[in-house]
Coordinates of C-alpha atoms in Angstrom, one line a residue:
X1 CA 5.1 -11.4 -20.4
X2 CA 3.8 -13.1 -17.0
X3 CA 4.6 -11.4 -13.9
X4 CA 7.3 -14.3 -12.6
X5 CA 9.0 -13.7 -15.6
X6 CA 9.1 -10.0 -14.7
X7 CA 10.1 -10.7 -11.5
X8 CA 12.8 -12.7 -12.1
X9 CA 14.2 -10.3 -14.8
X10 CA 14.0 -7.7 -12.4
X11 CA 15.9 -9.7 -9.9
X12 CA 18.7 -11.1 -12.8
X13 CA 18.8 -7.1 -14.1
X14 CA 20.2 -6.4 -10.5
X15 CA 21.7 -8.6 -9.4
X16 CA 24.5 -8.3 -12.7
X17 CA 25.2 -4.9 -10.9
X18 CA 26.7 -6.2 -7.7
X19 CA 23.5 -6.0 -5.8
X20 CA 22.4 -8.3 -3.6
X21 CA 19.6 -10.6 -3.7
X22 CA 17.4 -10.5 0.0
X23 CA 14.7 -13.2 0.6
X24 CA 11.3 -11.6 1.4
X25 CA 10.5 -10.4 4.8
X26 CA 6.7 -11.5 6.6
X27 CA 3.8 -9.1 5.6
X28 CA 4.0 -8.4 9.6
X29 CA 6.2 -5.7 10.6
X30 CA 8.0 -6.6 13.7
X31 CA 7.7 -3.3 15.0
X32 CA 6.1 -1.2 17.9
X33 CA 5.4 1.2 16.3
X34 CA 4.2 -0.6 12.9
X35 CA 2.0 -3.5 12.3
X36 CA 1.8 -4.3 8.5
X37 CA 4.8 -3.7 6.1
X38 CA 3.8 -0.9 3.8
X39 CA 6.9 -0.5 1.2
X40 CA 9.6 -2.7 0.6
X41 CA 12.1 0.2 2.2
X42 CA 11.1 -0.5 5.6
X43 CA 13.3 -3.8 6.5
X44 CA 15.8 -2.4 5.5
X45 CA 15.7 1.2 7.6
X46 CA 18.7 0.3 9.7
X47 CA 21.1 0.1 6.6
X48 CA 20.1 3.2 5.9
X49 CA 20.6 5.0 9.1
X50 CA 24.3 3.0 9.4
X51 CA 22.4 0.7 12.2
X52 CA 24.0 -1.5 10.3
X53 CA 27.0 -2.1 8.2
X54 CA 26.2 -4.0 4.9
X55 CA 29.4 -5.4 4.7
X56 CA 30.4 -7.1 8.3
X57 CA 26.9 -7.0 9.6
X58 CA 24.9 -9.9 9.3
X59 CA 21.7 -9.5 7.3
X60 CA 19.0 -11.4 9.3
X61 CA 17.7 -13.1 6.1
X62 CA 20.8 -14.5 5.0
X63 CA 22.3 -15.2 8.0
X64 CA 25.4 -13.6 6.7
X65 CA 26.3 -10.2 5.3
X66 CA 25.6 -8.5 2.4
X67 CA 29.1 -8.1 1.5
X68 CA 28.3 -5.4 -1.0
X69 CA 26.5 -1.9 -0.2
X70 CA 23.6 -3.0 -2.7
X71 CA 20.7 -5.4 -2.7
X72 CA 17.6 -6.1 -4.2
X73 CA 14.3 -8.0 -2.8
X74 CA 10.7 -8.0 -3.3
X75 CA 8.2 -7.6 -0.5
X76 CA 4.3 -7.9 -0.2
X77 CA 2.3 -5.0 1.4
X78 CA -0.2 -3.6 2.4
X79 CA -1.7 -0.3 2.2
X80 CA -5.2 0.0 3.8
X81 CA -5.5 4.2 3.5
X82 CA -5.5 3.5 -0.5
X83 CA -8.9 2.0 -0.2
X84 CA -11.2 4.7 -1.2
X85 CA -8.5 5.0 -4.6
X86 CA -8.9 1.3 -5.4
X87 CA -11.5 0.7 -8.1
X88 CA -9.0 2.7 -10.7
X89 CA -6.5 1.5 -13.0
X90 CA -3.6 1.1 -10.5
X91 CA -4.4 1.5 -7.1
X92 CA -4.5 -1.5 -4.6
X93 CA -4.4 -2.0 -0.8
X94 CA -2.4 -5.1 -1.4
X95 CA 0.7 -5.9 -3.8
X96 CA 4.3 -7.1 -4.1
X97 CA 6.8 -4.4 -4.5
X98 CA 10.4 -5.1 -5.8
X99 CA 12.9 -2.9 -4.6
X100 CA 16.7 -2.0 -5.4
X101 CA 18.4 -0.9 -3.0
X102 CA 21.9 1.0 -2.3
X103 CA 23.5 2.2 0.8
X104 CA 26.0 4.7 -0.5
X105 CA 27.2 2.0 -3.1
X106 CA 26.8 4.9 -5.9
X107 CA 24.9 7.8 -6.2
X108 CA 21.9 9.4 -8.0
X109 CA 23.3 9.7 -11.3
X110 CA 23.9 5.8 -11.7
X111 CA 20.7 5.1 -9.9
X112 CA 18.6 6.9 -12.5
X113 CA 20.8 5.3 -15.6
X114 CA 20.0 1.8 -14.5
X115 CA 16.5 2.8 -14.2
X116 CA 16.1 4.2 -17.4
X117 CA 18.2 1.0 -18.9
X118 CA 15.8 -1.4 -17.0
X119 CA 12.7 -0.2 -18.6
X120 CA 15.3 -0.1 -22.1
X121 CA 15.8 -3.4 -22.1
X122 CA 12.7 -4.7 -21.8
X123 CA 11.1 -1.8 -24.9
X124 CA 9.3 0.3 -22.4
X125 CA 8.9 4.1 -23.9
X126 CA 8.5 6.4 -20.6
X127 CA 5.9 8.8 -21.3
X128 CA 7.7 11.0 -18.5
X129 CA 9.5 11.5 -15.1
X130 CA 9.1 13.6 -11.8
X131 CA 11.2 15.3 -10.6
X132 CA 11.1 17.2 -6.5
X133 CA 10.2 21.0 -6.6
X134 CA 11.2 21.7 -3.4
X135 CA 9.5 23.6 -0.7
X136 CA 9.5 24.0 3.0
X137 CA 12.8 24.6 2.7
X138 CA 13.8 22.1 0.3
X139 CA 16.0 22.7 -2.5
X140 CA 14.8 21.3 -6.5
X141 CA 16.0 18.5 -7.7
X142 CA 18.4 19.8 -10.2
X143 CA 20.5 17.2 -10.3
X144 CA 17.9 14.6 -11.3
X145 CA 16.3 16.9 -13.9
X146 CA 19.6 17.2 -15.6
X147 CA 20.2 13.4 -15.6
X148 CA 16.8 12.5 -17.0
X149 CA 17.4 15.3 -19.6
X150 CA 21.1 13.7 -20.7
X151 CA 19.2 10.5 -21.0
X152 CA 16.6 12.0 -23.9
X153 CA 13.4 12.0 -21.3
X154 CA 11.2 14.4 -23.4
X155 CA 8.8 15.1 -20.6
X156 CA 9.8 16.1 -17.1
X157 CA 7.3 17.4 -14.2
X158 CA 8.5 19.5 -11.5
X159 CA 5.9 18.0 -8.3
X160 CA 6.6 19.3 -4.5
X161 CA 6.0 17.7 -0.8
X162 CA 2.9 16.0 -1.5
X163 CA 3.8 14.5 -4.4
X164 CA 8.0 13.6 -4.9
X165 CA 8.7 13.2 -1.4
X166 CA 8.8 9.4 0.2
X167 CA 8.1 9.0 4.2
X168 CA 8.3 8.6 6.8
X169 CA 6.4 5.3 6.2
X170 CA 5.0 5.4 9.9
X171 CA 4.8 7.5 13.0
X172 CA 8.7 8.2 12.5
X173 CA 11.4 7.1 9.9
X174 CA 13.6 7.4 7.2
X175 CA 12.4 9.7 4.0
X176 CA 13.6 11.3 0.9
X177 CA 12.5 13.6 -2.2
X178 CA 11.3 11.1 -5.1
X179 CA 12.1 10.6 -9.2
X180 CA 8.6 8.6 -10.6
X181 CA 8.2 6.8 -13.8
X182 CA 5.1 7.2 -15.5
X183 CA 3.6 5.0 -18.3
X184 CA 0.2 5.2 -19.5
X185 CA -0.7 7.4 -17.1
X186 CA 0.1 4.9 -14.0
X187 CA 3.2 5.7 -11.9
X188 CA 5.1 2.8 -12.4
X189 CA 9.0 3.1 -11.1
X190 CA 9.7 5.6 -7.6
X191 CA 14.0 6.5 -7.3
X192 CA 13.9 7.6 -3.7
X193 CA 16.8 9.2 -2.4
X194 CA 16.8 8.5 1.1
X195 CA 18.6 11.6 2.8
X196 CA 16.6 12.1 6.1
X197 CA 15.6 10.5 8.8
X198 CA 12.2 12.9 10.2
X199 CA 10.9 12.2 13.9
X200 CA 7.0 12.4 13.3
X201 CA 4.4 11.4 10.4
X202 CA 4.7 11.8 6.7
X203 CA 1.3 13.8 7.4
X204 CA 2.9 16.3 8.8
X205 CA 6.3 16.8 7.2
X206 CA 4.3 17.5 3.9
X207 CA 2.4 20.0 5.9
X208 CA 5.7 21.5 7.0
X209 CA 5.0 21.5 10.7
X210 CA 8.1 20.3 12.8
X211 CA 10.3 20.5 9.5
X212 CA 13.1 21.9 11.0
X213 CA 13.1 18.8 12.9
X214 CA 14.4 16.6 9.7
X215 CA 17.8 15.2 9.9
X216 CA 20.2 14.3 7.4
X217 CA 21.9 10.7 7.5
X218 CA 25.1 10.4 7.5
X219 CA 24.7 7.9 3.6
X220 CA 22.8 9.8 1.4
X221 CA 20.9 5.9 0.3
X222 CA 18.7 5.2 -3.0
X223 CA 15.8 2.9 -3.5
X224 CA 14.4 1.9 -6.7
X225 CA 11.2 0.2 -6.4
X226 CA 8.4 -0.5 -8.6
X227 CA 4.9 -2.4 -8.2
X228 CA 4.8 -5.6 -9.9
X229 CA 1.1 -5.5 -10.8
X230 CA 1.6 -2.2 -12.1
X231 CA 5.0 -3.1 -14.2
X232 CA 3.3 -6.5 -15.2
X233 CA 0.2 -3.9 -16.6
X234 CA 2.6 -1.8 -18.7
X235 CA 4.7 -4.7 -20.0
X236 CA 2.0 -5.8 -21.5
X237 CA 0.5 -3.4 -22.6
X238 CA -2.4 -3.2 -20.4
X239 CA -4.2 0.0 -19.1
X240 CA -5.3 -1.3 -15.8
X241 CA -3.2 -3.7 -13.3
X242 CA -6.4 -6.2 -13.2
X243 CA -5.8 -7.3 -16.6
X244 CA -2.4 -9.2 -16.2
X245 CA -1.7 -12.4 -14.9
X246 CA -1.6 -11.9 -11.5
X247 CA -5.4 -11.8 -11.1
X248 CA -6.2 -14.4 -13.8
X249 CA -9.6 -16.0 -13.8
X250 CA -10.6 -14.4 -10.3
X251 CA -13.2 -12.0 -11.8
X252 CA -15.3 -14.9 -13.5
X253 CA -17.6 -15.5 -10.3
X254 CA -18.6 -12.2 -10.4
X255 CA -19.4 -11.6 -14.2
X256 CA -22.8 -12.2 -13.8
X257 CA -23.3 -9.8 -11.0
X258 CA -24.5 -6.3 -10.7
X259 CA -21.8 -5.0 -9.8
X260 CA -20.0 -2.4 -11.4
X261 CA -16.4 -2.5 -13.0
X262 CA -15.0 -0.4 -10.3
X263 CA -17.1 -2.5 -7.3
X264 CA -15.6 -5.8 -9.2
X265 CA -12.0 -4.8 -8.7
X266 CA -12.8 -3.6 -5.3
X267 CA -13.9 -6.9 -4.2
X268 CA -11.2 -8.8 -5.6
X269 CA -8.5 -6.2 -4.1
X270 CA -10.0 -6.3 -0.7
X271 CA -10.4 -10.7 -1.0
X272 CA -7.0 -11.0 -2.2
X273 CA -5.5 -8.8 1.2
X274 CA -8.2 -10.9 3.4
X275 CA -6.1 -14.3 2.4
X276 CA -2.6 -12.4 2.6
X277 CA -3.4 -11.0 5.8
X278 CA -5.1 -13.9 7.0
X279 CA -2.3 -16.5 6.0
X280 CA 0.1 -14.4 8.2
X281 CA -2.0 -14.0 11.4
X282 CA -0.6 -14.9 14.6
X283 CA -1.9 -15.8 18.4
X284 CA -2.1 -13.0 21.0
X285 CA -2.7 -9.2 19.9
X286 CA -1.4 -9.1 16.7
X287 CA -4.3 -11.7 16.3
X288 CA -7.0 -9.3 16.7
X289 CA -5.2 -6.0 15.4
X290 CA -5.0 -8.0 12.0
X291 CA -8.8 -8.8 12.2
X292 CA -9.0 -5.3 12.6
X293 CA -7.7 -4.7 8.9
X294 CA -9.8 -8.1 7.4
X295 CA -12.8 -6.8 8.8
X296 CA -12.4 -3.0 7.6
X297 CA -12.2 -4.7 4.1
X298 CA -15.0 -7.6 4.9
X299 CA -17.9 -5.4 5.9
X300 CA -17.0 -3.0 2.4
X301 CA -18.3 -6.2 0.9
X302 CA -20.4 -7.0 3.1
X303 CA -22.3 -4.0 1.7
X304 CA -22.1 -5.1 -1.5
X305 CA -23.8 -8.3 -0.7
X306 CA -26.8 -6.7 1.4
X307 CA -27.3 -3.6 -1.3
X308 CA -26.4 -5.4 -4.9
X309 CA -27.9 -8.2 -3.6
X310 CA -24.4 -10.5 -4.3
X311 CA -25.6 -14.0 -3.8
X312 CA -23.5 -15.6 -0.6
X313 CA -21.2 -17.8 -1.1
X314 CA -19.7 -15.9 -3.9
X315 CA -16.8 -14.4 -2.6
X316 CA -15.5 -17.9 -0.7
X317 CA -15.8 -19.1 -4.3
X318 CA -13.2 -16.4 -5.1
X319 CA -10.8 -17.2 -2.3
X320 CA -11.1 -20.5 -2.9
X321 CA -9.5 -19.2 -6.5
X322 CA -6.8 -17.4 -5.0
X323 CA -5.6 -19.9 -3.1
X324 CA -5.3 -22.0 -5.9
X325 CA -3.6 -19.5 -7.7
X326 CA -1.4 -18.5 -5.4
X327 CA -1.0 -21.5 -3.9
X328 CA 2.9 -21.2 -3.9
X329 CA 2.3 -18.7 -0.6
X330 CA 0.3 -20.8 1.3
X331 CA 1.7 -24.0 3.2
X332 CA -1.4 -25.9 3.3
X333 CA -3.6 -24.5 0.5
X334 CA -6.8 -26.6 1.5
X335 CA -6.3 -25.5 5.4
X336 CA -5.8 -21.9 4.2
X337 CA -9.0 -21.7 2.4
X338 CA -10.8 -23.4 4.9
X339 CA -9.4 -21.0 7.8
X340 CA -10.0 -18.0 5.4
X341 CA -13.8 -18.9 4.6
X342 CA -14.6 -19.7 8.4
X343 CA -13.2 -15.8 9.4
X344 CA -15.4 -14.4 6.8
X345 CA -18.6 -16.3 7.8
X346 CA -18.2 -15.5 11.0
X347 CA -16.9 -11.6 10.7
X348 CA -20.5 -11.5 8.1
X349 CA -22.5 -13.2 10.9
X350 CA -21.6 -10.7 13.6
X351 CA -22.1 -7.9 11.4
X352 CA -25.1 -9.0 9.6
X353 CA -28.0 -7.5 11.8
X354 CA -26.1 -4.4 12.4
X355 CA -25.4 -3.4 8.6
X356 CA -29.3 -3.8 8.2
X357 CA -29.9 -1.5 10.9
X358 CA -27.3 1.0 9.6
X359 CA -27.6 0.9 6.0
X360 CA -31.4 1.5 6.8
X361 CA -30.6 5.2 8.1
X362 CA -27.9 5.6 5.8
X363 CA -30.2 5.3 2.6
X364 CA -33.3 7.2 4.4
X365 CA -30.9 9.8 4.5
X366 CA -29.9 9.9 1.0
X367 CA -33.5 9.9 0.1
X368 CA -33.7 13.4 1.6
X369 CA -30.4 14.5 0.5
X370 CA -29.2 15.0 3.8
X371 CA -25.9 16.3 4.7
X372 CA -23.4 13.3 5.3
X373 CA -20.5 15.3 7.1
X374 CA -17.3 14.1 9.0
X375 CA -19.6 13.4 12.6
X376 CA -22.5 12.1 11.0
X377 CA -19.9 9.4 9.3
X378 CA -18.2 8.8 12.3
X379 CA -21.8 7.8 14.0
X380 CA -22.7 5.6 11.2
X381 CA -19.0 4.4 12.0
X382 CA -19.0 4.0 15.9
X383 CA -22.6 2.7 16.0
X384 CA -23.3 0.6 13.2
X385 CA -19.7 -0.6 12.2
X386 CA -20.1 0.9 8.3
X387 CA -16.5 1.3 6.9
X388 CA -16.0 4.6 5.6
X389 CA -15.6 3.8 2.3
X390 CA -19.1 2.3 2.3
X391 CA -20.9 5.5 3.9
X392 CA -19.1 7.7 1.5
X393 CA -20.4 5.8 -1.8
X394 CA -23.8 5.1 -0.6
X395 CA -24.7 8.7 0.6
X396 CA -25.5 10.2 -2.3
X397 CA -25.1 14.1 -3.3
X398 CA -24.8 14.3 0.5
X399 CA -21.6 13.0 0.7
X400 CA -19.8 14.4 -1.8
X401 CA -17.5 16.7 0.3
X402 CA -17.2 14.2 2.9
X403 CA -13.5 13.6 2.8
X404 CA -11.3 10.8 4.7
X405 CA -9.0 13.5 6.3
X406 CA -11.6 14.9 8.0
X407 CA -13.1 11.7 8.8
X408 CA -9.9 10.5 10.9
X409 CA -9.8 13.9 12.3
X410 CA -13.4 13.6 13.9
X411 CA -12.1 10.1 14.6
X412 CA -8.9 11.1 16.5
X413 CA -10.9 13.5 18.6
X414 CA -13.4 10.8 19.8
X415 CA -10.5 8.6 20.5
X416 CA -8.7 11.7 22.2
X417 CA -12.1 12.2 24.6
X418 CA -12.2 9.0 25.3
X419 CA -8.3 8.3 26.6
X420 CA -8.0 5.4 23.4
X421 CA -5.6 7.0 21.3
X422 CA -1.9 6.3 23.0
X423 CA 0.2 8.3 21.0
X424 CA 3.6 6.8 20.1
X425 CA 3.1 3.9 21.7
X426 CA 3.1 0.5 20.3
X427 CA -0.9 -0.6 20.6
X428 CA -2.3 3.5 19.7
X429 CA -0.5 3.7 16.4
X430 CA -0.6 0.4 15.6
X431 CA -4.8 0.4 16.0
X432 CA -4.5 3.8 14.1
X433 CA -2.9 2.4 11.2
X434 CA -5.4 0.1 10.3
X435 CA -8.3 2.4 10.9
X436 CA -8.9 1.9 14.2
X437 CA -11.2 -0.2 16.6
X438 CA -14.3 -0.7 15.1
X439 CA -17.9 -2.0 16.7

């Protein structure tokens, strides 16, 4: 079954139980305190804190209200702290979500049913659910474990904070314990029950600090919201999301390379963001905050170039693919790919010289089996412009307990020492969330 196909089934599914459909929102979050939209939740945030009223509000995309206390949308994101996971059978940093939505138009009980009918009609066996243990003062999720058991699920996994519980999806928001689908092994399907609204970072509510700061909204909301790529994968019976339609043919170029499976789906996750991202970049700051992201993923492959000697060239040829097949999401394809090739020839000029000099140290230092630990990355980082994900999988032995928490941690001190880091305020999380300024 072709992902449009899925799409619009998913779409039809909902829209047959009174929810309404909502036109896609930019992949740029107009928000202070958010760049780049990371779920398909987030647009709709005020519905869920009664900001506004679904049925005499109007809803910006429509120009009119909802009229019902249900709708359903898809949305493209983008996810840049997944990075170091893509490579595996279902991680990306970019993807379109499609998302179900209900503000108080029926509760958890109904929510899960329709899930569990979606993936019925279209002869998906669940393997098995999870379910919210609680915690830091959380109750379980009785009520969700009971409905899953009514509906014959044969496998159900109690999971706590880090695992079942949804946002905030920035520096502050709305947030909720979580039901997943999983199929194959790949979470496919999230019901999140959006109860709470929580003044700081999803960081920290899992770590229970400021919990008692959480507040309950006054509509207990749901949002069902699955991954296309993913549901495309298990529709089809695929084990990995890079085997469905959605990236057909954009892996030939590179069959004759030296890369490796995982570096091959790496490239062509981080290429396909690049022309998202790029196709949405405006003038003024926003401008350079998203070059911020494109080059973060640029000078990954950059690396691969330089070190698995990638013949250049290689990876406009890909754009130039995507483009093409995609071309539905660009305006003026030939412009687009154009525009897209020139950033990257530039962003590998500028950064050409340096990554010698960088990846030069870097590899005499895995020669001797050197420690690679959270300040030596950040030099390799501050001086030479290596992304993180690069110094972590060219380091060797040496870096095998260097971890990206602790990596943002070292990070967040320089910036602290140095008066860069403007907590709360629009420009210092925005910078944050895409890694930060770079060389």
């Amino acid at each position: 079954m072709k992902s449009h196909d899925l799409k619009r089934r998913f779409f039809e599914f909902f829209e047959r139980r009174e929810h309404i459909f909502v036109p896609s929102a930019p992949l740029i979050f107009d928000n202070q305190k958010k760049l780049l939209t990371s779920s398909g939740i987030e647009y709709f945030e005020k519905y869920f804190k009664s900001e506004i009223n679904p049925l005499d509000d109007p809803e910006p995309r429509l120009n009119k209200p909802l009229g019902a206390p249900n709708a359903v949308s898809s949305q493209y994101c983008f996810r840049p702290e997944d990075a170091e996971n893509v490579g595996d059978n279902s991680h990306l940093t970019f993807f379109e979500m499609l998302t179900a939505l209900t503000f108080g138009g029926y509760k958890k009980q109904t929510a899960i049913k329709i899930t569990s009918d979606f993936f019925k009609n279209l002869n998906i066996f669940i393997d098995y659910v999870t379910i919210f243990s609680g915690g830091s003062g959380f109750s379980l999720d009785k009520d969700s474990e009971y409905i899953w058991k009514e509906l014959g699920a044969t496998y159900i996994q109690r999971l706590g904070l880090k695992e079942n519980f949804w946002g905030p999806a920035g520096d502050e928001g709305i947030c909720g314990s979580t039901s997943e689908i999983y199929i194959k092994d790949i979470g496919v399907w999230n019901v999140v029950f959006v109860d709470y609204y929580f003044p700081d970072t999803h960081k920290k509510l899992i770590s229970g600090k400021n919990i008692r700061k959480i507040e309950r909204l006054d509509v207990q909301g749901i949002a069902s919201v699955t991954g296309l790529e993913r549901l495309t994968a298990v529709a089809n019976g695929k084990s990995n999301v890079f085997e469905t339609d959605i990236f057909d043919g954009l892996f030939l170029p590179l069959q004759n390379t030296a890369l490796t499976e995982r570096q091959k789906r790496i490239a062509v996750d981080h290429l396909r963001a690049v022309c998202f991202l790029a196709n949405e970049i405006p003038a003024g700051e926003s401008e350079q905050l998203l070059k911020i992201g494109i080059r973060n993923l640029l000078r990954r492959l950059f690396v691969y170039e330089r070190l698995i000697k990638i013949t250049e060239g290689l990876f406009e040829e890909i754009i130039e693919k995507m483009v093409k097949l995609y071309n539905s999401d660009f305006k003026n394809p030939a412009d687009s790919i154009r525009i897209i090739n020139d950033i990257i020839k530039k962003e590998r000029l500028g950064f050409t010289e340096m990554m010698a000099k960088g990846l030069k140290e870097l590899l005499k230092k895995k020669s001797e089996n050197s420690l690679i630990d959270a300040p030596i990355a950040f030099y390799f980082y501050e001086k030479f412009g290596l992304p993180f994900e690069s110094i972590k999988e060219f380091s060797g032995v040496g870096a095998k307990n260097l971890t990206r928490e602790d990596f943002e941690n070292e990070l967040k001190k320089h910036q602290i020492v140095s008066g860069k880091l403007e907590e709360k305020s629009g420009i210092g999380s925005r910078i944050k969330e895409l890694w930060s300024k770079i060389p």
